Every structure is written in C-alpha cells, then in structure tokens.
XYZ file of C-alpha atoms in Angstrom:
462
model
C -0.177 0.036 0.031
C 0.852 3.494 -0.395
C 2.838 5.405 2.230
C 5.677 4.825 4.480
C 5.212 2.373 7.192
C 2.049 1.255 8.891
C -0.865 3.655 9.660
C 0.420 5.459 12.933
C -0.816 8.502 15.199
C 2.603 10.329 14.140
C 1.464 10.364 10.526
C -1.718 12.556 11.791
C 0.393 14.549 14.086
C 2.873 15.718 11.233
C -0.036 16.496 9.023
C -1.773 18.594 11.915
C 1.370 20.139 13.005
C 2.443 21.449 9.370
C -1.033 22.627 8.402
C -1.359 24.832 11.422
C 2.322 25.882 11.708
C 1.583 27.349 8.258
C -1.304 29.185 9.158
C 0.406 30.501 12.424
C 3.188 32.203 10.662
C 0.235 34.250 9.034
C -0.816 35.695 12.331
C 0.892 38.549 12.046
C 0.519 39.617 8.554
C -3.062 38.536 8.517
C -4.072 41.211 10.713
C -2.460 43.850 9.026
C -3.980 42.934 5.566
C -7.410 42.619 7.363
C -7.412 46.287 8.239
C -5.842 47.559 4.820
C -8.352 45.575 2.918
C -11.400 46.717 5.088
C -10.272 50.298 6.524
C -14.217 50.673 7.524
C -15.997 48.044 9.277
C -13.138 45.889 9.976
C -14.304 43.754 12.898
C -17.731 43.441 10.988
C -16.066 41.903 8.070
C -13.909 39.839 10.195
C -16.827 38.254 11.632
C -18.577 37.535 8.288
C -15.618 36.084 6.897
C -15.180 33.652 9.845
C -18.698 33.022 10.484
C -19.231 32.228 6.899
C -16.560 29.583 7.157
C -17.310 28.148 10.422
C -21.179 27.626 9.166
C -19.764 26.010 5.953
C -17.463 23.638 8.056
C -20.517 22.884 10.449
C -22.359 21.633 7.168
C -19.826 20.051 5.439
C -17.951 17.930 8.314
C -20.449 14.911 8.621
C -20.621 14.579 4.904
C -17.028 14.656 4.539
C -16.653 12.141 7.421
C -19.090 9.875 5.603
C -17.634 9.855 2.203
C -14.200 9.102 4.089
C -15.747 5.984 5.604
C -16.339 4.605 2.276
C -13.920 6.099 0.117
C -10.944 6.152 2.694
C -9.120 8.878 4.829
C -5.844 9.491 2.556
C -7.761 11.109 -0.272
C -9.853 13.492 2.052
C -6.870 14.240 4.134
C -5.227 15.440 1.009
C -8.283 17.288 -0.039
C -9.077 19.222 3.333
C -5.150 20.262 3.726
C -5.015 21.494 0.109
C -8.201 23.515 0.203
C -7.652 24.653 3.949
C -4.121 26.172 2.694
C -5.168 27.179 -0.929
C -5.834 30.756 0.427
C -2.262 31.407 1.728
C -0.497 32.658 -1.193
C -3.230 34.542 -2.199
C -2.484 36.894 0.478
C 0.112 38.842 -1.361
C -1.627 38.178 -4.847
C -4.749 39.628 -4.453
C -6.249 40.407 -0.526
C -9.546 40.517 -1.765
C -9.712 36.996 -3.177
C -7.515 35.695 0.101
C -10.395 36.526 2.251
C -13.164 35.324 -0.530
C -11.315 32.016 -0.558
C -10.989 31.781 3.363
C -14.847 31.981 3.659
C -15.350 29.365 0.953
C -12.718 27.123 1.964
C -14.851 26.525 5.232
C -16.590 23.590 3.004
C -13.354 21.705 3.274
C -11.558 23.173 6.550
C -12.380 20.175 8.298
C -9.033 18.533 8.477
C -9.332 17.431 12.384
C -12.511 15.474 11.542
C -10.581 13.185 9.127
C -7.691 13.167 11.466
C -9.657 12.010 14.599
C -11.343 9.433 12.196
C -7.893 8.362 10.970
C -6.548 8.058 14.428
C -9.758 6.181 15.794
C -9.108 3.473 12.630
C -5.406 2.746 14.022
C -6.122 3.040 17.507
C -7.992 0.544 20.312
C -10.599 2.212 22.441
C -8.582 2.485 25.333
C -5.876 4.140 23.442
C -7.750 6.441 21.620
C -8.350 9.447 24.351
C -4.194 9.298 24.871
C -3.836 9.502 20.920
C -6.487 12.332 20.557
C -4.607 14.272 23.308
C -1.188 13.754 21.166
C -2.932 15.411 18.247
C -4.602 18.033 20.363
C -0.994 18.833 22.126
C 0.443 19.006 18.867
C -2.226 21.785 17.440
C -1.463 23.830 20.774
C 2.288 23.509 20.013
C 2.233 24.698 16.513
C 0.301 27.796 17.413
C 2.695 28.519 20.354
C 5.958 28.652 18.245
C 4.521 29.880 14.903
C 3.339 33.275 15.088
C 6.686 34.246 16.795
C 8.578 33.063 14.126
C 6.232 34.685 11.639
C 6.501 38.277 13.310
C 10.377 37.806 13.675
C 10.484 36.835 10.009
C 8.098 39.784 8.925
C 9.993 42.343 10.734
C 13.596 41.690 9.650
C 12.627 40.373 5.930
C 9.009 41.561 5.274
C 5.658 39.857 5.356
C 6.442 38.259 1.476
C 9.039 36.225 2.884
C 6.294 34.886 5.622
C 4.026 34.145 2.795
C 6.160 32.274 0.688
C 7.451 30.072 3.607
C 3.780 29.509 4.794
C 2.970 28.591 0.774
C 5.883 25.860 1.049
C 5.276 24.291 4.352
C 1.757 24.038 3.112
C 3.003 22.016 0.131
C 5.294 20.138 2.016
C 2.147 19.020 4.088
C 0.637 18.131 1.021
C 3.799 16.207 -0.597
C 4.012 14.348 2.761
C 0.260 13.139 2.261
C 0.901 11.982 -1.142
C 4.136 10.157 -0.560
C 4.526 9.278 3.172
C 0.905 8.731 4.585
C -0.699 4.962 4.543
C -4.468 4.967 4.107
C -5.861 3.637 7.591
C -8.954 2.178 6.330
C -8.292 -1.693 5.085
C -8.941 -1.930 1.407
C -11.196 -5.050 1.871
C -13.555 -2.896 4.205
C -14.128 -0.040 1.308
C -16.473 -0.754 -1.499
C -15.096 -1.662 -4.813
C -16.534 1.224 -6.719
C -16.473 5.193 -5.874
C -20.110 4.953 -6.925
C -21.152 3.169 -3.339
C -23.961 4.893 -1.696
C -23.591 6.456 1.587
C -26.020 7.038 4.406
C -27.281 10.731 3.888
C -29.061 10.612 7.183
C -25.374 9.988 8.982
C -24.497 13.349 6.679
C -26.921 15.289 7.968
C -25.249 17.888 10.194
C -28.396 18.604 12.326
C -28.740 14.787 12.961
C -27.369 15.069 16.263
C -29.106 18.283 17.232
C -32.574 16.993 16.723
C -31.890 14.788 19.901
C -31.254 17.552 22.172
C -34.592 17.767 23.604
C -35.154 14.208 24.403
C -33.627 14.161 27.907
C -33.749 16.946 30.381
C -30.038 16.335 31.585
C -28.858 15.985 27.865
C -30.857 19.284 27.377
C -28.880 21.175 30.360
C -25.841 20.110 29.167
C -26.186 21.085 25.400
C -27.839 24.471 26.846
C -24.684 24.678 28.734
C -22.050 24.297 25.967
C -24.126 26.612 23.513
C -24.115 29.504 25.613
C -20.499 29.042 27.164
C -18.941 28.357 23.579
C -20.515 31.167 21.563
C -18.648 33.848 23.127
C -15.604 31.845 22.936
C -16.295 31.128 19.148
C -16.547 34.688 18.590
C -13.706 35.857 20.963
C -11.175 33.382 19.184
C -12.238 35.112 15.592
C -11.481 38.659 16.789
C -9.329 38.999 19.723
C -5.824 39.313 18.211
C -7.193 41.983 15.890
C -8.540 43.784 18.810
C -5.350 43.504 20.545
C -3.522 44.703 17.768
C -5.576 47.471 16.362
C -7.507 48.705 19.394
C -5.069 48.322 22.463
C -2.408 48.823 20.453
C -0.192 45.625 21.018
C 2.794 45.492 18.681
C 3.585 42.165 16.522
C 5.619 40.828 19.130
C 3.291 41.479 21.832
C 0.322 39.706 20.467
C 2.732 36.690 19.259
C 4.057 36.419 22.971
C 0.422 36.525 24.155
C -0.314 33.712 22.108
C 2.590 31.590 22.976
C 1.711 32.490 27.049
C -1.854 31.566 26.786
C -1.105 28.448 24.753
C 1.354 27.321 27.247
C -0.810 27.906 30.233
C -3.872 26.491 28.579
C -1.797 23.141 28.233
C -0.733 23.396 31.555
C -4.573 24.106 32.760
C -6.036 21.482 30.770
C -3.536 18.827 32.087
C -2.142 19.043 35.469
C -4.927 21.445 36.758
C -7.793 19.830 35.239
C -6.550 16.585 36.569
C -6.181 17.910 40.378
C -9.629 19.448 40.076
C -11.466 16.714 39.027
C -10.083 14.672 41.763
C -10.623 17.129 44.585
C -13.777 18.738 43.939
C -15.507 16.498 41.271
C -16.799 16.974 37.724
C -19.591 19.434 38.069
C -17.980 21.849 40.511
C -14.923 21.627 38.125
C -17.317 22.796 35.116
C -18.792 25.733 37.461
C -15.183 26.598 38.307
C -14.331 26.908 34.873
C -17.438 29.030 33.787
C -16.604 31.425 36.805
C -13.073 32.098 35.442
C -14.586 32.605 31.715
C -17.130 35.078 33.136
C -14.045 37.066 34.913
C -11.832 36.726 31.793
C -14.735 38.212 29.452
C -15.688 40.857 31.727
C -11.926 42.097 31.968
C -11.808 41.853 28.541
C -14.577 44.118 28.181
C -13.519 47.000 30.591
C -10.089 46.493 30.410
C -8.527 49.312 28.639
C -4.755 48.745 29.378
C -2.297 46.429 28.001
C -1.494 44.726 31.328
C -5.195 44.251 31.911
C -5.280 41.886 29.043
C -2.239 39.958 30.060
C -4.223 39.365 33.619
C -7.061 38.279 31.958
C -5.370 35.944 29.717
C -4.247 34.061 32.425
C -7.630 33.791 33.532
C -8.769 32.735 30.280
C -6.131 29.870 30.404
C -7.941 28.583 33.543
C -11.342 28.754 31.604
C -10.057 26.389 29.034
C -10.761 23.485 31.541
C -14.866 23.643 31.006
C -15.435 21.983 27.714
C -12.911 18.485 28.528
C -14.762 18.615 32.162
C -18.167 18.631 30.297
C -16.892 15.835 28.263
C -15.604 14.008 30.941
C -18.887 14.334 32.568
C -21.077 13.167 29.514
C -18.488 10.067 29.260
C -18.937 8.836 32.678
C -22.709 9.507 32.980
C -23.840 8.170 29.357
C -24.332 4.598 28.487
C -21.571 2.676 26.606
C -23.740 2.444 23.535
C -24.951 6.288 23.564
C -21.265 7.593 24.007
C -21.315 8.755 20.288
C -24.860 10.218 20.184
C -24.146 12.497 23.242
C -20.637 13.545 22.093
C -22.041 14.026 18.520
C -24.723 16.807 20.003
C -22.086 18.726 21.886
C -19.539 18.530 19.019
C -22.410 19.730 16.541
C -23.181 22.731 18.779
C -19.745 23.614 19.027
C -19.807 23.614 15.300
C -23.023 25.578 15.218
C -20.998 28.106 17.681
C -18.229 28.417 15.239
C -20.381 29.821 12.580
C -22.527 31.802 14.863
C -20.387 33.648 17.417
C -17.894 35.350 15.102
C -20.507 36.684 12.829
C -22.297 37.468 16.115
C -19.141 39.434 17.732
C -18.316 41.281 14.617
C -22.175 42.776 14.514
C -21.807 43.891 18.013
C -18.536 45.593 17.235
C -20.327 47.427 14.457
C -23.404 48.371 16.248
C -21.397 49.917 19.098
C -19.367 51.756 16.446
C -16.080 50.117 17.544
C -14.195 51.224 14.419
C -10.592 52.180 13.790
C -10.777 55.690 12.752
C -7.128 56.003 11.649
C -4.538 53.314 10.397
C -2.042 52.243 13.206
C 0.787 54.480 13.541
C 4.369 52.942 12.960
C 5.835 51.082 16.119
C 7.844 53.005 18.600
C 11.629 52.319 18.987
C 10.715 50.783 22.363
C 8.680 48.146 20.819
C 5.150 48.992 21.482
C 2.581 50.692 19.156
C 1.963 54.331 19.360
C -1.819 54.082 20.271
C -3.947 56.542 18.346
C -7.584 57.308 18.796
C -8.972 54.335 17.790
C -12.474 53.930 18.627
C -15.251 56.613 19.378
C -15.236 58.611 22.689
C -18.829 57.461 23.801
C -17.084 53.790 23.694
C -14.341 54.637 26.384
C -16.049 53.432 29.051
C -16.613 50.155 27.698
C -13.832 49.238 25.072
C -15.057 45.632 24.308
C -19.068 45.224 24.158
C -18.980 42.064 22.712
C -17.324 40.494 25.912
C -19.550 41.800 28.301
C -22.363 40.114 25.755
C -20.173 37.170 26.229
C -19.963 37.563 30.134
C -23.756 37.602 30.352
C -24.134 34.675 27.922
C -21.503 32.477 30.338
C -23.545 33.883 33.452
C -26.603 32.147 31.996
C -24.521 29.024 31.073
C -23.400 28.871 34.594
C -27.054 29.149 36.308
C -27.959 26.458 33.665
C -25.159 24.204 34.834
C -26.014 24.525 38.270
C -29.331 22.112 37.648
C -26.970 19.179 35.969
C -26.851 16.295 38.330
C -23.474 15.085 39.373
C -24.083 11.440 39.027
C -26.909 10.581 36.386
C -27.422 7.968 33.526
C -28.073 9.912 30.114
C -31.210 8.424 28.567
C -31.055 9.332 24.932
C -34.173 7.764 22.827
C -31.653 6.779 20.128
C -33.670 3.735 18.906
C -34.130 5.443 15.308
C -30.147 6.039 15.725
C -29.244 2.455 15.976
C -31.759 1.242 13.729
C -29.864 3.702 11.106
C -26.739 2.604 12.188
C -27.524 -1.214 11.882
C -29.342 -0.767 8.457
C -26.889 1.847 6.697
C -23.759 2.285 8.764
C -20.428 0.724 7.793
C -19.574 -1.997 10.381
C -15.787 -1.211 9.751
C -16.146 2.117 11.286
C -14.465 1.880 14.772
C -16.218 4.740 16.219
C -19.866 5.648 16.795
C -21.558 8.082 15.194
C -20.285 11.424 16.010
C -17.276 10.513 18.030
C -14.743 11.241 15.571
C -15.984 14.786 14.710
C -13.680 17.287 16.752
C -14.373 16.207 20.340
C -12.003 18.576 22.019
C -11.179 21.052 19.009
C -12.832 23.193 16.277
C -10.730 23.508 12.990
C -9.952 27.370 13.336
C -6.923 29.375 12.743
C -6.526 31.169 15.886
C-alpha cells in the first residue's frame, strides 16, 4: 500500500503540525492585511468571513466524514489540507480573493474531523483518548511557536517572505500526505466502486441536534455548551485583531500573548484539570471553569490597559478546563452505546457556535461603533505601538462590548449548569439512530456516529 510504514498516530500528528504551523506564521501579516483591505467596518467584515467559514464547516463536516468512511481517509486528508491552505499564497497576490477563498474554504476546512477518524481507525478504544490528546497537544504546540517566528521574519525580511515560507510548508504537508501517509481504512472494508452509496442521514449536520430535547439532562448540558462556547468562538475570531488595533499591542506582543496563553492552557487542561477533577468533582470543575470564563470576558470588556489584557489572559487559560470537564461528565454518565450520540450532539453545537460566534461579535462591534478611525501608526523604538484614537469617545467606558455580552451569556450557562446532576445516567432515546446505524452504517467503522467529529477542538485558524 502507498505510504511509508504502517498507519500510525505520528502520521496524523505531522499532518496537523505542518498545516497549523503554516497558518500560525501568518498571524501577524493577516491582521495587517485585514485592516488594510477593510479599513471601515474591519471587525464586521472579519466576523462575516469567519462566520461563513464556520457555518460551511459545520454543514460539510458530517458529509466529509461519511464519505471518508466509504472512500478512505488519505484522499480526504489531501483534499482538506489542500483547500484549507489554498488561500495562503493569495495574501500577497490579491487580498480580496484571499478573504473570499478563506470563507469558501470552510466547506473543506475540516481536517480535524478526518484526522480523528484516521486515529480512530488505527487505535484501540482504551488508547484513543491518549492519541486524541497527542493530536490536540500538537495543534497547540504549532500555534505556540509559529506566530512568533512569523512576526520576527516579517519584521526583519518582510511579510512576502513569511507568505512564501507558509506556502512552502503547506506544499510540504501535501507532499507528505501523498508520499508518506498510508491509508488507515483497509481495502477490504471499502467498497469496490466510488459510486457506492453513503448514508445521507449520517451526513445530516442537524441529525445530532434533533435529539437534544429528548432528555432533560442532555438538554441542560447542551444549553450550557452553547451559551459558553458561543462567546468563546467569537472571541477567537476577533481577539488578536482587537489587541493589535484597539489596545495597541505590537506584533511581538500579540505573538507573545498567543504563546503564553497556549502554554498556560496546556498546563490548565492537563495538570490543573486532573487535580480539580479529583479534589472537587466533575460538576464543580465545570462551574469553576465557567466562573473563570465570566471573569476573563468581563476583564476583556472593561480593560483599557495592556497589562489588564495579560492578566485576563491568564484567567482565560484557566477557563479552558470547562469543555474537557463537560466531555468527561458526558463520558462518565452516558451509557456505553450512547457515547457517540451524546458527544455528537455537543460537537454539533460547538460547530454551530463556530459559525454564529464570529458573526455575532462582528455585528456587536459594528452596532457599538467600535471602528478604527486611523490606520495604526508605526511602532515606537521601544517596541510598543503608538496608540491613536481608535474608537469613538462614547465607547471609552466599555472598550469591548462583545466581551461583556459574552460574559452575560456565560453567566446564563453557569445558572443552567447548576441544575446538572453530578451522577445521572443519560437516557437518549436513540432507537432510530441505532436502527439507522444497523441498516446503513458501515460495520468497519470503529467509532460511533459523531465520536470522531472534533471532540475537543474545532478547526480554527486562531
């Protein structure tokens, strides 16, 4: 078979690292090009671009996952990486086409879905969570290092070199998939013809969401996830632009912020999360994470000085424990044959938030007239930006209105989470789902429906 060696988690890790390392290099140049392309309504246009991409990813992820069950993983790894990285060279060729292709590329920007399915093919069930953790840690590691490298190269050699380097790394990733990545789905488990039917019911992105109201406990968990992840998705789409253009952070400060936040989040989701789960329990860990998220969003909303952003960033790292704790609660309380169903619901809600959150944040920035009145002035010799009067005077009391909206949303999530029992068996009436899986599903698929659809991460280019 094509590829080097047997299928392994390390093949998936290299694919993820190269893709997001290429995009991480472009963090600082993208912020500059975004403002130069849309000098008016910058935040609104950013929200619309990321929102369209997120919604398209939400709609296409189940279909691509179902197709990869039939036709194999390697071809779809190649397809998703190619289209995800296709906009990179357009940054210097045509910024308008660059942002247009980014929004449309959401149809195929679901590399994580295929990668997690690839990992599920080659690991036993007891190994899978550790393998997913390795892939997730690789994603975080690529974003910890690459923005700083891109900012340094852009300052010394210019942004054109950064774009060329990112394009070269994306091409390297595509070549690696073509040459080195073996197919994880055995040939005997794939149909002989590419015209083999797939289950369109399984490809329905709303299929998992339709079951949300069938159990009160599931409904509470899903409402909590929606209200807490909606502001988080919007924040990811606009926060670094906010730091750069509104708070006056330099490119180096933004990349340092990303690195520190990434490292602290990794520590919080491993060591701190483990200690909290053992000491205060699952539900209390969720409540604590939501409390930290309310604090950091309120701090972002009222903060007017750079040191406030740094302090709130440390709190934001602690808030990252919420979703792993929710996943653990679902895993512990759901029946073994309903894990995929319930995890699929949560994943579907997060995917929906990835589309709605950025658009909502951009719209709120627009409503409150948080706009850039001037192009950012050159950086001072001390390394900080010379901050001009960026937003209107009436908004000086609340520099970041969307973050305060997010804090209110998470407060509602906290109130809903109070009603989630600590120990309860989830009872999702999934007889139709099971019947569908028995008649239309593929017996070779090692994961339950929805299990391999980005259980911990969404495919974003933060």
